mmCIF file of C-alpha atoms in Angstrom:
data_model
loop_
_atom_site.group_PDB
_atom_site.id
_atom_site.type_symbol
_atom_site.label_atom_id
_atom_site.label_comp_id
_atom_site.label_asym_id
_atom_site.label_seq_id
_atom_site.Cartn_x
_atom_site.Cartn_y
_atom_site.Cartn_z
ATOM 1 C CA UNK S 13 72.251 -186.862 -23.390
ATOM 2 C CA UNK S 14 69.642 -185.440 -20.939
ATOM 3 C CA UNK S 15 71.895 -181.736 -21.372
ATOM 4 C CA UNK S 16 72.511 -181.868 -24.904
ATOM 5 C CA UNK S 17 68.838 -182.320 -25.835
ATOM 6 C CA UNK S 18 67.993 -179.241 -23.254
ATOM 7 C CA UNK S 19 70.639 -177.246 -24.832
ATOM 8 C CA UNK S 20 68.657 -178.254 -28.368
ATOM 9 C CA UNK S 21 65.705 -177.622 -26.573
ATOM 10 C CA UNK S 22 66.570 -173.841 -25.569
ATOM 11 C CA UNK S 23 67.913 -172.769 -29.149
ATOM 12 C CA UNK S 24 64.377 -173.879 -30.361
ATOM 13 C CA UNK S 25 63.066 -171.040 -28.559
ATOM 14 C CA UNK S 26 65.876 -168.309 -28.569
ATOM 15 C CA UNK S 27 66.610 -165.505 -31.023
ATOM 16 C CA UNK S 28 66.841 -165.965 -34.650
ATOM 17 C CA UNK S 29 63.901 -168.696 -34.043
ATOM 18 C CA UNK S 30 61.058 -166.674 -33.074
ATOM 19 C CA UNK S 31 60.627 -165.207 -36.510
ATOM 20 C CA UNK S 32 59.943 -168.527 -37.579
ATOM 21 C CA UNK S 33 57.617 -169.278 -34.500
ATOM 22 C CA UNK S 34 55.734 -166.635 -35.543
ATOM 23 C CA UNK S 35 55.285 -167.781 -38.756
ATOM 24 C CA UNK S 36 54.123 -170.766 -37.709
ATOM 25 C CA UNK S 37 51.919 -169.559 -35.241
ATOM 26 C CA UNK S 38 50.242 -167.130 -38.178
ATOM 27 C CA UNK S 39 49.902 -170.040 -40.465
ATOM 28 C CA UNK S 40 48.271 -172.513 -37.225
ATOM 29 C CA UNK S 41 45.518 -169.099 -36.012
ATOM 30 C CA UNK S 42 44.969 -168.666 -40.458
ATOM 31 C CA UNK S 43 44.209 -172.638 -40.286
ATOM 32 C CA UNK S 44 41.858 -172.587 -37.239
ATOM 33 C CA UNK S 45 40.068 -169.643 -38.665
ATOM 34 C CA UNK S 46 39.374 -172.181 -41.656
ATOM 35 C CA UNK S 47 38.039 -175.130 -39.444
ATOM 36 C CA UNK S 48 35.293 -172.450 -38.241
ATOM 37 C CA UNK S 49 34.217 -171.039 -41.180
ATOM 38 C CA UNK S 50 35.507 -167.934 -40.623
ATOM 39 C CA UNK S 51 38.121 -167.533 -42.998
ATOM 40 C CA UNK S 52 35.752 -165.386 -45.225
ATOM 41 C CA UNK S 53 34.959 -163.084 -42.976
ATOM 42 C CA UNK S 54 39.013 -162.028 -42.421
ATOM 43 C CA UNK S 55 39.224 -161.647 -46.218
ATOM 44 C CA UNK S 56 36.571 -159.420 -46.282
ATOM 45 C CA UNK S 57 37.167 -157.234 -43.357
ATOM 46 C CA UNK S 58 41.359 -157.075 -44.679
ATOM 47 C CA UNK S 59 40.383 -156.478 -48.424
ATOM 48 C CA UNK S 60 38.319 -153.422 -46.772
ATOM 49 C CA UNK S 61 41.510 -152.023 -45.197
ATOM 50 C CA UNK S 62 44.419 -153.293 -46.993
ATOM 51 C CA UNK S 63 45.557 -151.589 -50.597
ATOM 52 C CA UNK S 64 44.651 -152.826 -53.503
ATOM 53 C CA UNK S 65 48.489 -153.700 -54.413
ATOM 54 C CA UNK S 66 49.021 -155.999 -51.389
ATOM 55 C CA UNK S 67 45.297 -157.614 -52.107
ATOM 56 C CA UNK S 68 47.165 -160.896 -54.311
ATOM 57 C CA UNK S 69 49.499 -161.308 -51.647
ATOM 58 C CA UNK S 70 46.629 -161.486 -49.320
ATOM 59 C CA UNK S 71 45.132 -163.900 -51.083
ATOM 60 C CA UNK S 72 48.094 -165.745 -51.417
ATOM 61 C CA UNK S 73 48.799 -166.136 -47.858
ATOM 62 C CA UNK S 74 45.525 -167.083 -46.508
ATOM 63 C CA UNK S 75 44.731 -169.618 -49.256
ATOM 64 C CA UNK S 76 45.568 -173.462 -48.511
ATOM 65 C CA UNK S 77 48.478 -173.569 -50.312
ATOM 66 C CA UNK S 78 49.889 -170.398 -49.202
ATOM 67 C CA UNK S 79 49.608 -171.307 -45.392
ATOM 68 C CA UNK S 80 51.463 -174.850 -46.286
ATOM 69 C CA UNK S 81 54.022 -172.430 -47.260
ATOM 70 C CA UNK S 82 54.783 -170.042 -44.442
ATOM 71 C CA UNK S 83 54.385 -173.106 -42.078
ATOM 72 C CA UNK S 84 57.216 -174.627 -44.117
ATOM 73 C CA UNK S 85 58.960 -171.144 -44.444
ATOM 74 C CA UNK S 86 58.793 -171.188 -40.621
ATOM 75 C CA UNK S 87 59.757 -174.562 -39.521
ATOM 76 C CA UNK S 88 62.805 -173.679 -41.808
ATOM 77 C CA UNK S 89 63.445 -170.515 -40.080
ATOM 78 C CA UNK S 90 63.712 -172.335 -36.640
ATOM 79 C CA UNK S 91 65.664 -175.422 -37.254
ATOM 80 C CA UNK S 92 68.311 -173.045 -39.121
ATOM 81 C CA UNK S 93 68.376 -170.907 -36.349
ATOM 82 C CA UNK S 94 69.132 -174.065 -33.993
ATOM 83 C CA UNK S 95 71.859 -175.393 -36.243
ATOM 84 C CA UNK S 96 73.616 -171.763 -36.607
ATOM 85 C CA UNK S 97 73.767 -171.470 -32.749
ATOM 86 C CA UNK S 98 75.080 -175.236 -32.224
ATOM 87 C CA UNK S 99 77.625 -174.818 -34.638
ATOM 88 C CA UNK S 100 78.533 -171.156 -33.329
ATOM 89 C CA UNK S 101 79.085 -173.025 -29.846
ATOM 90 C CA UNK S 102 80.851 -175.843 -31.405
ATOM 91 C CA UNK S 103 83.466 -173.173 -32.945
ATOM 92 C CA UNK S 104 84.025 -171.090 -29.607
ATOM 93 C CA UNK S 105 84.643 -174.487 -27.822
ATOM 94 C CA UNK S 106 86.878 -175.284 -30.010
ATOM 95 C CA UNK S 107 89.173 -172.449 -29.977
ATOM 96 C CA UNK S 108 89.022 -172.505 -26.522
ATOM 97 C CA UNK S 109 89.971 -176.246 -26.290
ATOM 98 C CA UNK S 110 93.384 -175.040 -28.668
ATOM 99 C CA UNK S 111 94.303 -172.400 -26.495
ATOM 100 C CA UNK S 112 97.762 -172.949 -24.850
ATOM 101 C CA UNK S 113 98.086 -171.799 -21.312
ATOM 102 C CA UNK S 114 99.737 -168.163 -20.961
ATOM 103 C CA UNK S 115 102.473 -167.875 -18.537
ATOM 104 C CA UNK S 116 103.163 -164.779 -16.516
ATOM 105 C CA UNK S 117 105.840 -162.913 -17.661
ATOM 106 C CA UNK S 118 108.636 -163.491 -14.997
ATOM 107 C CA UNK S 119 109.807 -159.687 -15.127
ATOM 108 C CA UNK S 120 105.958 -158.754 -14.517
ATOM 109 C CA UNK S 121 106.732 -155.958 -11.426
ATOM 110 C CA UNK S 122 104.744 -157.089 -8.203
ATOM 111 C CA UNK S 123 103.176 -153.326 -7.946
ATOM 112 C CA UNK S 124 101.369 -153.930 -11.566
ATOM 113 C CA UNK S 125 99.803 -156.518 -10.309
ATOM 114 C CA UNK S 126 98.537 -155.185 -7.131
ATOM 115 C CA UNK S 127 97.875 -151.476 -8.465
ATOM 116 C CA UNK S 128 94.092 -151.893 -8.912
ATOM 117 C CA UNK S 129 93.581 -154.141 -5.961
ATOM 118 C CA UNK S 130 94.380 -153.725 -2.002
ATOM 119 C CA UNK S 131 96.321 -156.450 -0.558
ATOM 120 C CA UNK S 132 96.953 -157.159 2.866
ATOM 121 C CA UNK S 133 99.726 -158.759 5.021
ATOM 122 C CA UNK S 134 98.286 -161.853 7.368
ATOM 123 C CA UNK S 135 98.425 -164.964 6.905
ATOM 124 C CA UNK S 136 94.975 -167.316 6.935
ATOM 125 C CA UNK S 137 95.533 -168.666 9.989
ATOM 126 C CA UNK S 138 95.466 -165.391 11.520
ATOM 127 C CA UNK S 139 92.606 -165.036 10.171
ATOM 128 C CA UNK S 140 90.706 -168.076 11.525
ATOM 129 C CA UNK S 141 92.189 -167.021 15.481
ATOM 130 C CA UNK S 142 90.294 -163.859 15.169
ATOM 131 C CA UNK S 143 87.042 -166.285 14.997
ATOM 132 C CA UNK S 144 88.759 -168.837 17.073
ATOM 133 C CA UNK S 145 89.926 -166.322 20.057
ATOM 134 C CA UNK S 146 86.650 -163.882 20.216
ATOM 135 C CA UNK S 147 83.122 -164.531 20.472
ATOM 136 C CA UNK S 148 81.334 -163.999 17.563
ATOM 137 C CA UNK S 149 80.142 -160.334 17.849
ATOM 138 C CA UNK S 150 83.671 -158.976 18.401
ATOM 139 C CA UNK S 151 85.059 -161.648 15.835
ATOM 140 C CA UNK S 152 82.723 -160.050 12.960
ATOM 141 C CA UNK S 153 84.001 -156.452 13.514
ATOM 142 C CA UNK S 154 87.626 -157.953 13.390
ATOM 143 C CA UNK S 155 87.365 -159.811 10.449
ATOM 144 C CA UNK S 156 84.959 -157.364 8.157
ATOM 145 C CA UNK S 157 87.772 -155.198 7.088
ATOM 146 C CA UNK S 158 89.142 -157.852 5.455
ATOM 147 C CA UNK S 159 86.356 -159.753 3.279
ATOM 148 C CA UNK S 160 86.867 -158.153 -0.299
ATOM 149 C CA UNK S 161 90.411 -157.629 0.025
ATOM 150 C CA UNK S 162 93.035 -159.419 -1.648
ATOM 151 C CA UNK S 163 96.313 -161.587 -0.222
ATOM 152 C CA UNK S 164 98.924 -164.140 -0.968
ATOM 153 C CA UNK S 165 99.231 -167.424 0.387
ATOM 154 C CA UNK S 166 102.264 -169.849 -0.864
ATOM 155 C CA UNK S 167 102.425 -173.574 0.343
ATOM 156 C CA UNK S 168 102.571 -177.067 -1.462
ATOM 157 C CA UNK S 169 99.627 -178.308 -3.703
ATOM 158 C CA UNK S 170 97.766 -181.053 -1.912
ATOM 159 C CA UNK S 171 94.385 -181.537 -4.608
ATOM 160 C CA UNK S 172 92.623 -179.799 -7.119
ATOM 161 C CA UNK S 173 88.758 -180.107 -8.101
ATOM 162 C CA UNK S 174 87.227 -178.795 -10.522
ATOM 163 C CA UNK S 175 82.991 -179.169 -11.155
ATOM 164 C CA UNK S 176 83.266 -177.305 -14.238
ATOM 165 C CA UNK S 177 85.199 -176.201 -16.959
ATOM 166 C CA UNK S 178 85.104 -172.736 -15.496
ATOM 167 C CA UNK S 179 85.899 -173.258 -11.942
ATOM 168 C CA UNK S 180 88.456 -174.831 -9.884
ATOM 169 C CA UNK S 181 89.565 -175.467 -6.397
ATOM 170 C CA UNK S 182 93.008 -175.797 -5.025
ATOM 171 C CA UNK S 183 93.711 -176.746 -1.114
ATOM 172 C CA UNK S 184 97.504 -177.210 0.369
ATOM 173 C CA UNK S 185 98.670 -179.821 2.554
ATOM 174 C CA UNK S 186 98.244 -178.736 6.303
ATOM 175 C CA UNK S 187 99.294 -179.979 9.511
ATOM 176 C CA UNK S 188 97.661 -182.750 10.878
ATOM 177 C CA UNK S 189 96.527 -181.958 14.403
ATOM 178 C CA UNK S 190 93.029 -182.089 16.436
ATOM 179 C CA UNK S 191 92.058 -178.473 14.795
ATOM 180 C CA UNK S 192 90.535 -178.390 11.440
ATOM 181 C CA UNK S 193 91.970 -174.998 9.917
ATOM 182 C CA UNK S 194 91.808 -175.170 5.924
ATOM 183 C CA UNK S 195 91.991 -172.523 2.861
ATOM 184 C CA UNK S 196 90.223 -173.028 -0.323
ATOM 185 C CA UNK S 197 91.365 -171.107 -3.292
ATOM 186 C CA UNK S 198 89.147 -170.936 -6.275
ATOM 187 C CA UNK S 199 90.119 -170.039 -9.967
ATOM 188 C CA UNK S 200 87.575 -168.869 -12.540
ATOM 189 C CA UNK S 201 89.888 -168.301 -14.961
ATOM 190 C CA UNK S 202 90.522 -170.828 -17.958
ATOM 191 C CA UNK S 203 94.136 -169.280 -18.372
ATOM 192 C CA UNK S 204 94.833 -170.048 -14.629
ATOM 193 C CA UNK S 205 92.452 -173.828 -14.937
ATOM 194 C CA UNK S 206 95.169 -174.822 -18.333
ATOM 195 C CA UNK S 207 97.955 -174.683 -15.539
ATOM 196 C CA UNK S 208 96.720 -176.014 -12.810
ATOM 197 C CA UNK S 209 96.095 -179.555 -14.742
ATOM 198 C CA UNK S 210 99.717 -179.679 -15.754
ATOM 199 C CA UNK S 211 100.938 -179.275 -11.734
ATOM 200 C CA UNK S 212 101.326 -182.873 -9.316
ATOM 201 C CA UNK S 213 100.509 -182.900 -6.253
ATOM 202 C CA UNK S 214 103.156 -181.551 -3.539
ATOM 203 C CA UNK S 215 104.419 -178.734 -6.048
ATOM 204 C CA UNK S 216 104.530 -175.582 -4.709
ATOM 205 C CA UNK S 217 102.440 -172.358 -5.996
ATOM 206 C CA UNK S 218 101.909 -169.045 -5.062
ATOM 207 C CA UNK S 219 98.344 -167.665 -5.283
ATOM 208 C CA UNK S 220 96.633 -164.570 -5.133
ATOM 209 C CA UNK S 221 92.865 -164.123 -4.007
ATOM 210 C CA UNK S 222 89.977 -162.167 -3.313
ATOM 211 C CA UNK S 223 89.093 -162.583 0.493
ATOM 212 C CA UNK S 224 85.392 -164.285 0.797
ATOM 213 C CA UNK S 225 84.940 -166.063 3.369
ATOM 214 C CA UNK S 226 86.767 -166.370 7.111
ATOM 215 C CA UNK S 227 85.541 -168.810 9.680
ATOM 216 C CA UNK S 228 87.078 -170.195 12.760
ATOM 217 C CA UNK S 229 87.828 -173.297 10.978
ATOM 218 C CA UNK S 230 88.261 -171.935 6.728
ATOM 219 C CA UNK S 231 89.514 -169.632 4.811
ATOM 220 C CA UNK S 232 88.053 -168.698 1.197
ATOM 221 C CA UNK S 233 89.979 -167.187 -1.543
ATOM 222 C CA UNK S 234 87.943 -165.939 -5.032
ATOM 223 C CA UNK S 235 89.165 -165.086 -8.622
ATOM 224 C CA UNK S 236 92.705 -166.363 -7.523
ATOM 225 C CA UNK S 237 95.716 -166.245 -9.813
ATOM 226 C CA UNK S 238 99.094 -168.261 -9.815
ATOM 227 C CA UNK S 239 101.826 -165.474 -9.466
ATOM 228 C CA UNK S 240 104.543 -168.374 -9.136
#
C-alpha cells in the first residue's frame, strides 16, 4: 500500500502535471493578491501593458469566478495526468506479464555469441586460488585482467533468488568441505528470469557472465545468460 500510494504520489508531480500545478499555483498567488487588497493595483499596471484585445480575457481570469475556473482547469490537468501514467504502466506490465520466454535457437554458432565480448578459459575456482595462494598485493595484479571479462561456468542448479522482477540470482551445488568457495550468477534479463522459474533444483545449466567480482572465497558473474 505504502509503494502504491508513493508511486501515486510521484505522478502528482511529474510531467504532464505541472501545467496544471501551475495553474493552480496562478489561480492560489491571483487569490492572495485579493485577500490584500491588491488585486487592483495588478489590473491596472497589466491593462497599462497588455493590448487592448487580450484586456476581457484579463478580466476574465483575475475575476472570482474566473480564478474558480483555472483552479478547476488545473486540478483537472493533474489528476488526468496521474491516471494517463498509471494506466500507461498498467499496459506495459501487462504485456510484459504475457510475454512467453524466448529460447535460444539451438543452431545459434558459439562465435556469434562471443563476437562482441572477450571470454576467457578458467574456471572460478581458479580464480579464488589466485586470492587464496598470494597475498593480497600480488593477488590484485593477478586477478585485474580478468574483472570485466566474460566466461562460462556449467554445473547443477542448487537455488534461485530473485528481490525483484528484474534481477535474479542463481548458485550451484558445491562440495561440502571446510573451505567456503561459491559463485553467484546474476540475470537482469526478463527473457533469461521467464526460464529460470520453470527449472527444479539439481537441473543442469550453462551460463555465461560478465566477471565482477573475485575473492578468495566468491566468485561474481553479471548480465549472465543461459546458453544451455
Amino acid at each position: 500500500m505504502v509503494r502504491l500510494e508513493s508511486g501515486v504520489i510521484r505522478r502528482l508531480f511529474r510531467g504532464r502535471a505541472i501545467p496544471g500545478w501551475l495553474l493552480v499555483l496562478w489561480a492560489i498567488t491571483i487569490e492572495i493578491l485579493d485577500w490584500w487588497g491588491r488585486i487592483e493595483l495588478v489590473k491596472e499596471k497589466l491593462g497599462k501593458v497588455s493590448p487592448d484585445l487580450i484586456q476581457p480575457f484579463l478580466s476574465f481570469v483575475l475575476s472570482p469566478a474566473g480564478r474558480l475556473s483555472i483552479i478547476i482547469l488545473g486540478f483537472a490537468l493533474i489528476l488526468l495526468a496521474s491516471f494517463g501514467s498509471k494506466n500507461s504502466t498498467s499496459q506495459v506490465g501487462r504485456l510484459d506479464a504475457e510475454r512467453l520466454p524466448e529460447p535460444e535457437p539451438a543452431s545459434r554458432p558459439h562465435a556469434e555469441r562471443t563476437a562482441d565480448r572477450e571470454f576467457v578459459r578458467i574456471t572460478p575456482d581458479d580464480l579464488m586460488n589466485m586470492c587464496r595462494n598470494h597475498m593480497d598485493i600480488e593477488a590484485q595484479r593477478l586477478i585485474r585482467p580478468y574483472i570485466g571479462k566474460w566466461m562460462e561456468v556449467a554445473g547443477r542448479i542448487h537455488n534461485v533468488r530473485s528481490s525483484s522482477e528484474n534481477s535474479a540470482q542463481v548458485t550451484f551445488d558445491r562440495p561440502i568441505g571446510p573451505e567456503i568457495r561459491d559463485f553467484y550468477m546474476y540475470f537482469r534479463d526478463p527473457k533469461w528470469i521467464d526460464r529460470l522459474v520453470v527449472l527444479r533444483r539439481g537441473a543442469e545449466l550453462v551460463v555465461a557472465g560478465r566477471i565482477t567480482e573475485i575473492s578468495a572465497i566468491c566468485v561474481t558473474l553479471d548480465d549472465c545468460e543461459i546458453m544451455s
